[in-house]
Tab-separated table of C-alpha atoms in Angstrom:
chain	number	residue	atom	x	y	z
A	183	LEU	CA	22.371	-4.467	9.495
A	184	LEU	CA	21.876	-7.051	12.571
A	185	VAL	CA	18.147	-6.566	13.845
A	186	GLU	CA	16.174	-8.273	16.759
A	187	PRO	CA	13.173	-10.953	15.309
A	188	ARG	CA	10.682	-8.050	17.091
A	189	TRP	CA	11.517	-5.553	15.482
A	190	THR	CA	8.975	-3.754	13.084
A	191	LEU	CA	10.890	-2.304	9.580
A	192	LEU	CA	9.346	0.968	10.691
A	193	PHE	CA	11.449	0.593	14.125
A	194	VAL	CA	14.608	-0.213	12.089
A	195	LEU	CA	13.924	2.472	9.513
A	196	ARG	CA	13.298	5.084	11.760
A	197	GLU	CA	15.694	3.871	15.129
A	198	ARG	CA	18.031	2.016	13.538
A	199	LEU	CA	18.884	3.620	9.730
A	200	GLY	CA	17.735	7.297	10.729
A	201	ILE	CA	15.237	7.154	7.293
A	202	THR	CA	12.373	9.525	9.352
A	203	GLY	CA	9.915	9.992	6.364
A	204	THR	CA	8.366	6.556	6.989
A	205	LYS	CA	5.701	7.906	9.723
A	206	ALA	CA	4.778	6.262	12.658
A	207	GLY	CA	0.840	6.832	13.186
A	208	CYS	CA	-1.256	4.257	14.174
A	209	GLU	CA	1.443	1.411	14.565
A	210	ARG	CA	-1.575	-1.128	14.083
A	211	GLY	CA	-2.419	-1.036	10.486
A	212	GLU	CA	-5.025	1.401	10.247
A	213	CYS	CA	-3.881	4.681	9.208
A	214	GLY	CA	-1.031	4.163	6.305
A	215	SER	CA	1.102	6.803	7.200
A	216	CYS	CA	3.998	4.026	7.644
A	217	THR	CA	3.661	2.795	4.049
A	218	VAL	CA	6.568	1.280	1.813
A	219	LEU	CA	7.119	-0.605	-0.872
A	220	ILE	CA	8.559	-3.876	-0.486
A	221	ASP	CA	9.452	-4.989	-4.105
A	222	ASP	CA	7.287	-2.733	-5.451
A	223	GLN	CA	4.210	-3.720	-3.409
A	224	PRO	CA	2.858	-1.219	-0.829
A	225	ARG	CA	2.926	-2.848	2.897
A	226	TYR	CA	2.595	-0.979	6.205
A	227	ALA	CA	6.316	-1.122	7.835
A	228	CYS	CA	4.216	-1.025	11.229
A	229	LEU	CA	3.089	-4.553	10.604
A	230	THR	CA	6.139	-5.805	8.475
A	231	LEU	CA	8.683	-7.445	10.392
A	232	ALA	CA	12.492	-6.234	9.560
A	233	LEU	CA	13.359	-9.895	9.236
A	234	GLU	CA	10.616	-10.696	6.470
A	235	ALA	CA	11.840	-7.790	4.377
A	236	GLU	CA	15.315	-9.318	4.185
A	237	GLY	CA	16.728	-10.017	0.714
A	238	SER	CA	13.661	-7.190	-0.616
A	239	GLU	CA	14.291	-3.794	-2.358
A	240	ILE	CA	12.300	-1.478	0.057
A	241	THR	CA	11.097	2.107	-0.907
A	242	THR	CA	10.657	4.970	1.253
A	243	VAL	CA	9.499	8.188	0.420
A	244	GLU	CA	12.878	9.349	0.569
A	245	GLY	CA	13.801	6.611	-2.404
A	246	LEU	CA	11.093	8.255	-4.576
A	247	LEU	CA	13.745	11.439	-5.129
A	248	ASN	CA	15.458	11.703	-8.636
A	249	GLY	CA	18.627	12.593	-7.507
A	250	GLU	CA	17.557	15.975	-5.400
A	251	GLU	CA	14.353	16.670	-7.312
A	252	LEU	CA	11.213	15.036	-5.997
A	253	GLY	CA	9.798	12.290	-8.127
A	254	THR	CA	6.717	12.424	-10.628
A	255	VAL	CA	4.271	11.456	-7.759
A	256	GLN	CA	5.681	13.692	-5.121
A	257	ARG	CA	5.131	17.035	-7.655
A	258	ALA	CA	1.898	16.179	-8.384
A	259	PHE	CA	1.249	16.047	-4.690
A	260	VAL	CA	2.698	19.633	-4.384
A	261	GLU	CA	1.189	20.654	-7.551
A	262	HIS	CA	-2.457	19.580	-6.221
A	263	ASP	CA	-2.070	20.945	-2.507
A	264	ALA	CA	-2.572	16.995	-1.778
A	265	PHE	CA	-2.076	17.477	1.768
A	266	GLN	CA	-2.478	19.790	4.695
A	267	CYS	CA	-0.791	18.833	7.950
A	268	GLY	CA	1.464	16.538	5.549
A	269	TYR	CA	2.002	14.033	8.511
A	270	CYS	CA	-0.038	10.989	6.150
A	271	THR	CA	1.499	12.337	2.788
A	272	PRO	CA	4.457	10.134	2.475
A	273	GLY	CA	2.569	7.120	2.995
A	274	GLN	CA	0.108	8.488	0.709
A	275	VAL	CA	2.559	9.033	-2.030
A	276	VAL	CA	4.335	6.146	-1.405
A	277	ALA	CA	1.164	4.100	-1.718
A	278	ALA	CA	0.391	5.944	-4.426
A	279	GLU	CA	3.752	5.290	-6.362
A	280	GLY	CA	2.721	1.571	-5.754
A	281	LEU	CA	-0.468	1.871	-7.576
A	282	LEU	CA	1.207	3.383	-10.362
A	283	ARG	CA	3.862	1.037	-10.741
A	284	ALA	CA	1.230	-2.208	-10.753
A	285	ASN	CA	-1.203	0.166	-13.030
A	286	PRO	CA	-0.222	3.156	-14.738
A	287	SER	CA	-3.808	4.245	-15.824
A	288	PRO	CA	-5.925	3.513	-12.753
A	289	THR	CA	-9.353	4.694	-13.172
A	290	GLU	CA	-10.911	7.121	-10.327
A	291	GLN	CA	-12.289	4.185	-8.623
A	292	GLU	CA	-9.229	2.236	-9.120
A	293	ILE	CA	-7.201	5.122	-7.120
A	294	ARG	CA	-9.607	5.019	-4.184
A	295	VAL	CA	-9.775	1.568	-3.553
A	296	ALA	CA	-5.746	1.373	-3.776
A	297	MET	CA	-5.325	4.430	-1.459
A	298	SER	CA	-8.328	3.259	0.694
A	299	GLY	CA	-5.657	1.788	3.572
A	300	ASN	CA	-4.233	5.893	3.696
A	301	LEU	CA	-6.134	7.872	6.124
A	302	CYS	CA	-6.221	11.838	5.595
A	303	ARG	CA	-7.516	13.113	9.049
A	304	CYS	CA	-7.090	16.826	7.049
A	305	GLY	CA	-9.600	15.731	4.331
A	306	ALA	CA	-7.120	16.238	1.692
A	307	HIS	CA	-8.571	12.985	-0.006
A	308	GLN	CA	-10.240	14.585	-3.531
A	309	ARG	CA	-6.769	16.567	-3.830
A	310	ALA	CA	-4.836	13.305	-3.634
A	311	ILE	CA	-6.733	11.635	-6.137
A	312	ALA	CA	-6.463	14.414	-8.448
A	313	ALA	CA	-2.599	14.298	-7.641
A	314	ILE	CA	-2.483	10.688	-8.375
A	315	GLU	CA	-4.321	11.147	-11.642
A	316	THR	CA	-1.537	14.106	-13.117
A	317	ALA	CA	1.023	11.704	-11.953
A	318	ALA	CA	-0.216	8.625	-14.107
A	319	ARG	CA	-0.370	11.360	-17.016
A	320	LEU	CA	3.077	12.347	-16.433
A	321	MET	CA	3.972	8.778	-16.589
A	322	GLY	CA	2.840	7.831	-19.680
A	323	GLY	CA	-0.441	6.313	-18.647
A	324	ALA	CA	-3.944	7.771	-19.407
A	325	SER	CA	-5.622	7.849	-16.705
């Protein structure tokens, strides 16, 4: 894909590739709605130039599906009703996936720290923590 040097990864994903699971929230790195994994590391797509991601593996919430089935973290979020309006959910799920890839058995405090960059204005944070603990268990960790 040919991109302009000023285009963010968020813009390219949504407007050029039509991958719309990644949400535009604040567009200044404060809310986490645009979180994607770049080489398994959570990053804000709104603050990442598309050129910075060249040659990297980029995973969006769509990439966490197992075929047509929800991935483990996605299923845990549904099970725990870890969303209300749902706008922040893709970023929350992707950030949680990145955490569990790096640390399969996080403590509650480690989850809170890892998720601190993802804001839920509806207040579903406690249910998100429970969902991440469940996902860790399902993925073989001992959270």
